[in-house]
Short mmCIF file of C-alpha atoms in Angstrom, two decimals:
data_model
loop_
_atom_site.label_atom_id
_atom_site.label_comp_id
_atom_site.label_asym_id
_atom_site.label_seq_id
_atom_site.Cartn_x
_atom_site.Cartn_y
_atom_site.Cartn_z
CA MET A 203 -60.23 -25.23 12.97
CA LYS A 204 -61.12 -23.06 9.95
CA LYS A 205 -60.30 -19.89 11.87
CA THR A 206 -56.97 -21.38 12.97
CA PHE A 207 -56.12 -22.30 9.37
CA LEU A 208 -57.00 -18.83 8.14
CA LEU A 209 -54.86 -17.30 10.86
CA ILE A 210 -51.87 -19.47 9.84
CA VAL A 211 -52.34 -18.48 6.19
CA ALA A 212 -52.49 -14.81 7.18
CA VAL A 213 -49.29 -15.12 9.22
CA LEU A 214 -47.46 -16.93 6.41
CA PHE A 215 -48.60 -14.35 3.87
CA SER A 216 -47.38 -11.60 6.16
CA VAL A 217 -43.95 -13.22 6.43
CA VAL A 218 -43.65 -13.60 2.66
CA ALA A 219 -44.96 -10.10 1.99
CA THR A 220 -42.47 -8.47 4.36
CA ALA A 221 -39.44 -10.56 3.30
CA ALA A 222 -38.21 -7.53 1.38
CA LYS A 223 -39.12 -3.88 1.25
CA TYR A 224 -38.90 -4.08 -2.54
CA SER A 225 -38.21 -7.07 -4.79
CA GLN A 226 -39.37 -6.86 -8.38
CA THR A 227 -38.66 -5.88 -11.95
CA THR A 228 -39.22 -2.25 -12.85
CA HIS A 229 -37.95 0.32 -15.33
CA ILE A 230 -35.63 3.32 -15.17
CA GLN A 231 -35.59 6.19 -17.63
CA THR A 232 -32.17 6.72 -19.21
CA GLY A 233 -31.00 8.15 -22.52
CA GLY A 234 -34.56 8.63 -23.73
CA LYS A 235 -35.45 4.97 -23.11
CA SER A 236 -37.18 2.93 -20.45
CA ARG A 237 -34.63 0.31 -19.33
CA GLU A 238 -35.46 -2.80 -17.33
CA VAL A 239 -33.91 -3.49 -13.91
CA PHE A 240 -34.60 -5.82 -11.02
CA ILE A 241 -34.35 -4.09 -7.64
CA TYR A 242 -33.97 -5.90 -4.34
CA VAL A 243 -34.13 -4.00 -1.07
CA PRO A 244 -34.16 -6.25 2.03
CA ASP A 245 -36.64 -5.83 4.83
CA CYS A 246 -33.78 -4.98 7.20
CA TYR A 247 -32.71 -2.08 4.99
CA THR A 248 -32.03 1.29 6.56
CA GLU A 249 -30.98 4.51 4.90
CA ASN A 250 -27.37 5.32 4.01
CA ARG A 251 -26.47 1.73 3.11
CA PRO A 252 -24.43 0.39 0.16
CA LEU A 253 -25.65 -0.56 -3.31
CA VAL A 254 -24.39 -3.49 -5.40
CA ILE A 255 -25.02 -3.47 -9.17
CA SER A 256 -24.67 -6.94 -10.72
CA VAL A 257 -24.33 -7.06 -14.52
CA HIS A 258 -25.06 -10.08 -16.74
CA GLY A 259 -23.02 -11.28 -19.70
CA MET A 260 -23.64 -11.12 -23.45
CA ASN A 261 -26.79 -12.97 -24.61
CA GLN A 262 -27.83 -13.37 -20.98
CA ASP A 263 -30.43 -11.58 -18.88
CA ILE A 264 -31.44 -10.49 -15.40
CA ALA A 265 -32.92 -13.88 -14.51
CA TYR A 266 -29.67 -15.70 -15.29
CA GLN A 267 -27.48 -13.22 -13.42
CA LYS A 268 -29.84 -13.14 -10.47
CA GLY A 269 -29.96 -16.92 -10.29
CA MET A 270 -26.20 -17.31 -10.41
CA ALA A 271 -25.05 -14.36 -8.29
CA GLN A 272 -27.74 -14.59 -5.59
CA TRP A 273 -26.75 -11.28 -4.02
CA GLU A 274 -30.08 -11.15 -2.20
CA LYS A 275 -28.90 -13.78 0.28
CA VAL A 276 -25.99 -11.55 1.28
CA ALA A 277 -28.09 -8.39 1.25
CA ASP A 278 -30.52 -9.92 3.74
CA THR A 279 -27.80 -10.23 6.36
CA ALA A 280 -25.47 -7.35 5.41
CA ASN A 281 -28.19 -4.73 4.87
CA PHE A 282 -27.61 -3.34 1.38
CA ALA A 283 -29.60 -2.87 -1.83
CA VAL A 284 -29.06 -4.78 -5.07
CA VAL A 285 -29.84 -3.92 -8.69
CA TYR A 286 -29.63 -6.27 -11.68
CA PRO A 287 -29.78 -4.20 -14.91
CA GLN A 288 -30.82 -5.55 -18.33
CA SER A 289 -28.86 -4.77 -21.47
CA ASP A 290 -30.54 -3.00 -24.38
CA GLY A 291 -30.50 -5.97 -26.74
CA THR A 292 -27.96 -8.77 -26.25
CA GLN A 293 -24.84 -6.70 -25.52
CA TRP A 294 -23.53 -3.89 -23.36
CA ASP A 295 -22.02 -0.69 -24.71
CA ILE A 296 -18.36 -1.13 -23.74
CA ASN A 297 -17.03 1.64 -25.99
CA GLY A 298 -19.35 4.59 -25.49
CA MET A 299 -21.30 6.18 -22.68
CA THR A 300 -24.78 4.67 -23.13
CA ASP A 301 -24.54 2.00 -20.45
CA ILE A 302 -22.24 4.02 -18.24
CA ASN A 303 -24.99 6.63 -18.12
CA PHE A 304 -27.49 3.84 -17.46
CA MET A 305 -25.50 2.80 -14.38
CA LEU A 306 -25.27 6.41 -13.21
CA ASP A 307 -29.03 6.80 -13.61
CA ILE A 308 -29.50 3.63 -11.54
CA ILE A 309 -27.43 5.20 -8.77
CA LYS A 310 -29.44 8.42 -8.99
CA LYS A 311 -32.75 6.53 -8.84
CA MET A 312 -31.66 4.37 -5.88
CA SER A 313 -30.42 7.45 -4.07
CA GLN A 314 -33.76 9.19 -4.57
CA ASP A 315 -35.92 6.21 -3.63
CA TYR A 316 -33.86 4.46 -0.96
CA LYS A 317 -31.28 7.00 0.21
CA ILE A 318 -28.33 4.73 -0.57
CA ASP A 319 -24.83 5.78 0.45
CA GLU A 320 -23.44 7.04 -2.87
CA SER A 321 -19.90 6.68 -1.52
CA ARG A 322 -20.47 2.91 -1.25
CA VAL A 323 -21.70 1.82 -4.66
CA TYR A 324 -20.11 -1.38 -6.00
CA ILE A 325 -20.33 -2.88 -9.47
CA THR A 326 -19.65 -6.45 -10.49
CA GLY A 327 -20.27 -8.19 -13.79
CA PHE A 328 -19.79 -11.52 -15.52
CA SER A 329 -18.16 -11.89 -18.95
CA MET A 330 -19.27 -8.86 -21.00
CA GLY A 331 -20.57 -7.48 -17.72
CA GLY A 332 -16.97 -7.71 -16.51
CA MET A 333 -15.87 -5.83 -19.61
CA LEU A 334 -18.41 -3.13 -18.81
CA THR A 335 -17.01 -3.02 -15.28
CA TYR A 336 -13.54 -2.21 -16.65
CA HIS A 337 -15.05 0.32 -19.06
CA ILE A 338 -16.60 2.03 -16.03
CA ILE A 339 -13.25 1.93 -14.20
CA ASN A 340 -11.63 3.78 -17.08
CA ASN A 341 -14.33 6.43 -17.37
CA VAL A 342 -16.19 7.08 -14.09
CA ALA A 343 -14.14 5.39 -11.37
CA ASP A 344 -15.01 8.18 -8.94
CA LYS A 345 -18.69 7.12 -8.94
CA PHE A 346 -17.97 3.65 -7.53
CA ALA A 347 -16.24 2.45 -4.37
CA ALA A 348 -14.84 -0.82 -5.76
CA PHE A 349 -15.10 -3.18 -8.72
CA GLY A 350 -15.64 -6.94 -9.05
CA PRO A 351 -15.23 -8.14 -12.66
CA ILE A 352 -15.71 -11.86 -13.29
CA SER A 353 -14.30 -13.59 -16.39
CA GLY A 354 -14.24 -10.38 -18.42
CA TYR A 355 -11.77 -7.65 -19.38
CA ASN A 356 -11.10 -5.30 -22.30
CA LEU A 357 -10.15 -7.73 -25.08
CA TRP A 358 -8.44 -5.03 -27.17
CA GLY A 359 -5.94 -4.18 -24.45
CA ALA A 360 -5.66 -2.87 -20.93
CA ASN A 361 -6.35 0.78 -20.20
CA TYR A 362 -5.19 2.30 -16.93
CA ASP A 363 -6.54 5.82 -17.50
CA CYS A 364 -8.68 5.75 -14.37
CA SER A 365 -9.25 8.95 -12.43
CA ARG A 366 -8.23 7.58 -9.01
CA PRO A 367 -6.74 4.52 -7.30
CA VAL A 368 -9.23 1.68 -7.88
CA PRO A 369 -9.87 -1.34 -5.62
CA ILE A 370 -10.43 -4.39 -7.83
CA CYS A 371 -11.32 -8.00 -7.04
CA HIS A 372 -11.21 -10.00 -10.28
CA VAL A 373 -12.26 -13.67 -10.52
CA HIS A 374 -11.28 -15.75 -13.57
CA GLY A 375 -11.14 -19.43 -14.51
CA THR A 376 -7.75 -20.59 -15.73
CA SER A 377 -9.39 -22.71 -18.48
CA ASP A 378 -11.71 -19.99 -19.74
CA SER A 379 -12.40 -20.79 -23.42
CA VAL A 380 -14.27 -17.54 -24.18
CA VAL A 381 -12.30 -14.78 -22.44
CA ASN A 382 -8.86 -16.31 -22.19
CA TYR A 383 -7.11 -16.31 -18.82
CA ASN A 384 -3.75 -15.52 -20.44
CA GLY A 385 -2.98 -11.86 -19.89
CA ILE A 386 -5.24 -11.19 -16.92
CA GLU A 387 -2.34 -11.45 -14.47
CA ALA A 388 -0.56 -8.68 -16.38
CA ILE A 389 -3.71 -6.54 -16.37
CA ILE A 390 -4.12 -6.95 -12.62
CA LYS A 391 -0.44 -6.13 -12.10
CA GLY A 392 -0.89 -3.02 -14.24
CA PHE A 393 -3.71 -1.75 -12.05
CA ALA A 394 -1.69 -2.56 -8.93
CA GLN A 395 1.15 -0.45 -10.32
CA LYS A 396 -1.31 2.32 -11.19
CA ASP A 397 -2.53 2.23 -7.57
CA ASN A 398 1.09 2.22 -6.26
CA CYS A 399 0.58 -1.08 -4.46
CA ASP A 400 3.52 -3.08 -3.15
CA PRO A 401 5.29 -4.50 -6.25
CA THR A 402 5.33 -8.08 -4.97
CA PRO A 403 1.88 -9.58 -4.33
CA GLU A 404 0.99 -11.97 -1.54
CA VAL A 405 0.10 -15.27 -3.23
CA THR A 406 -1.91 -17.82 -1.25
CA GLN A 407 -4.22 -20.73 -1.88
CA ALA A 408 -7.74 -19.53 -1.05
CA ASN A 409 -9.03 -23.09 -1.24
CA ASN A 410 -8.17 -26.31 -3.07
CA ILE A 411 -9.08 -24.89 -6.51
CA CYS A 412 -8.45 -21.18 -6.16
CA LYS A 413 -5.23 -19.15 -6.01
CA LYS A 414 -5.36 -15.63 -4.55
CA THR A 415 -2.92 -12.98 -5.82
CA HIS A 416 -3.17 -9.98 -3.51
CA TYR A 417 -1.51 -6.59 -4.11
CA LYS A 418 -1.61 -4.45 -0.97
CA ASN A 419 -0.85 -0.98 0.40
CA GLY A 420 -1.83 1.09 -2.61
CA ASP A 421 -2.67 4.77 -2.52
CA CYS A 422 -5.70 5.47 -0.31
CA GLU A 423 -5.27 1.96 1.15
CA THR A 424 -6.24 0.43 -2.19
CA GLU A 425 -5.92 -3.31 -2.80
CA VAL A 426 -6.03 -5.26 -6.07
CA ILE A 427 -6.89 -8.96 -5.94
CA LEU A 428 -7.03 -11.75 -8.53
CA TYR A 429 -8.74 -15.07 -7.75
CA SER A 430 -7.58 -17.67 -10.28
CA VAL A 431 -9.98 -20.64 -10.28
CA GLN A 432 -8.03 -23.68 -11.41
CA GLY A 433 -9.60 -25.57 -14.33
CA ARG A 434 -12.70 -23.38 -14.44
CA ASP A 435 -14.14 -22.58 -17.87
CA HIS A 436 -16.18 -19.48 -18.76
CA GLU A 437 -18.88 -19.59 -16.11
CA PRO A 438 -19.97 -17.75 -12.97
CA THR A 439 -17.93 -18.94 -10.03
CA ASN A 440 -20.45 -19.42 -7.25
CA ASN A 441 -20.83 -23.04 -8.35
CA GLY A 442 -18.02 -24.86 -6.57
CA PHE A 443 -16.04 -21.79 -5.49
#
């Protein structure tokens, strides 16, 4: 009986230990500093696969973003790597190049260590992480395949000076009390015009609380999408959406 028990424990430990090739907090050198990141690489991972970078909001951290976004569950079945970066302090640099360079160093590190497909790097962020996502769009759009800002945009005005047509999927609560929903439709329309999408979007009801505004047929087959979550305040949208 004791041998059987020990064998079961060994098997269970083996399953847990091989659930991911890599799943832990580590550090990446960038701008003369050692910056914290959480890296998740699923056990099914093979080379030349995508990378998703998921960015937390102001006064938040990796643990919060990781708990809300739960990208690992998707990565396990879709075979891609995930990185959750930590801000230097409580905020992201959404004016200069410090955190843009941090994201580029993440891509470089993941390419070196896991041979990611650098043509399929995606960035998504909540709140100030969404603002950083737009800051990246306006400065290094060519380094990312597509962008998924959530409840965040440049509060001082839209900027469409991106270097190429950019695919965007933006999610925003219509009752957001921190980053107001008013104006986001115009921002999304502006990027759709920049991408030369069809001028009239396809508007559908994605589910009973979410409206989908979909601009199609942009340059390089680009699409721009806005999900408007009815009655949702300033919060990540995996809860109930």
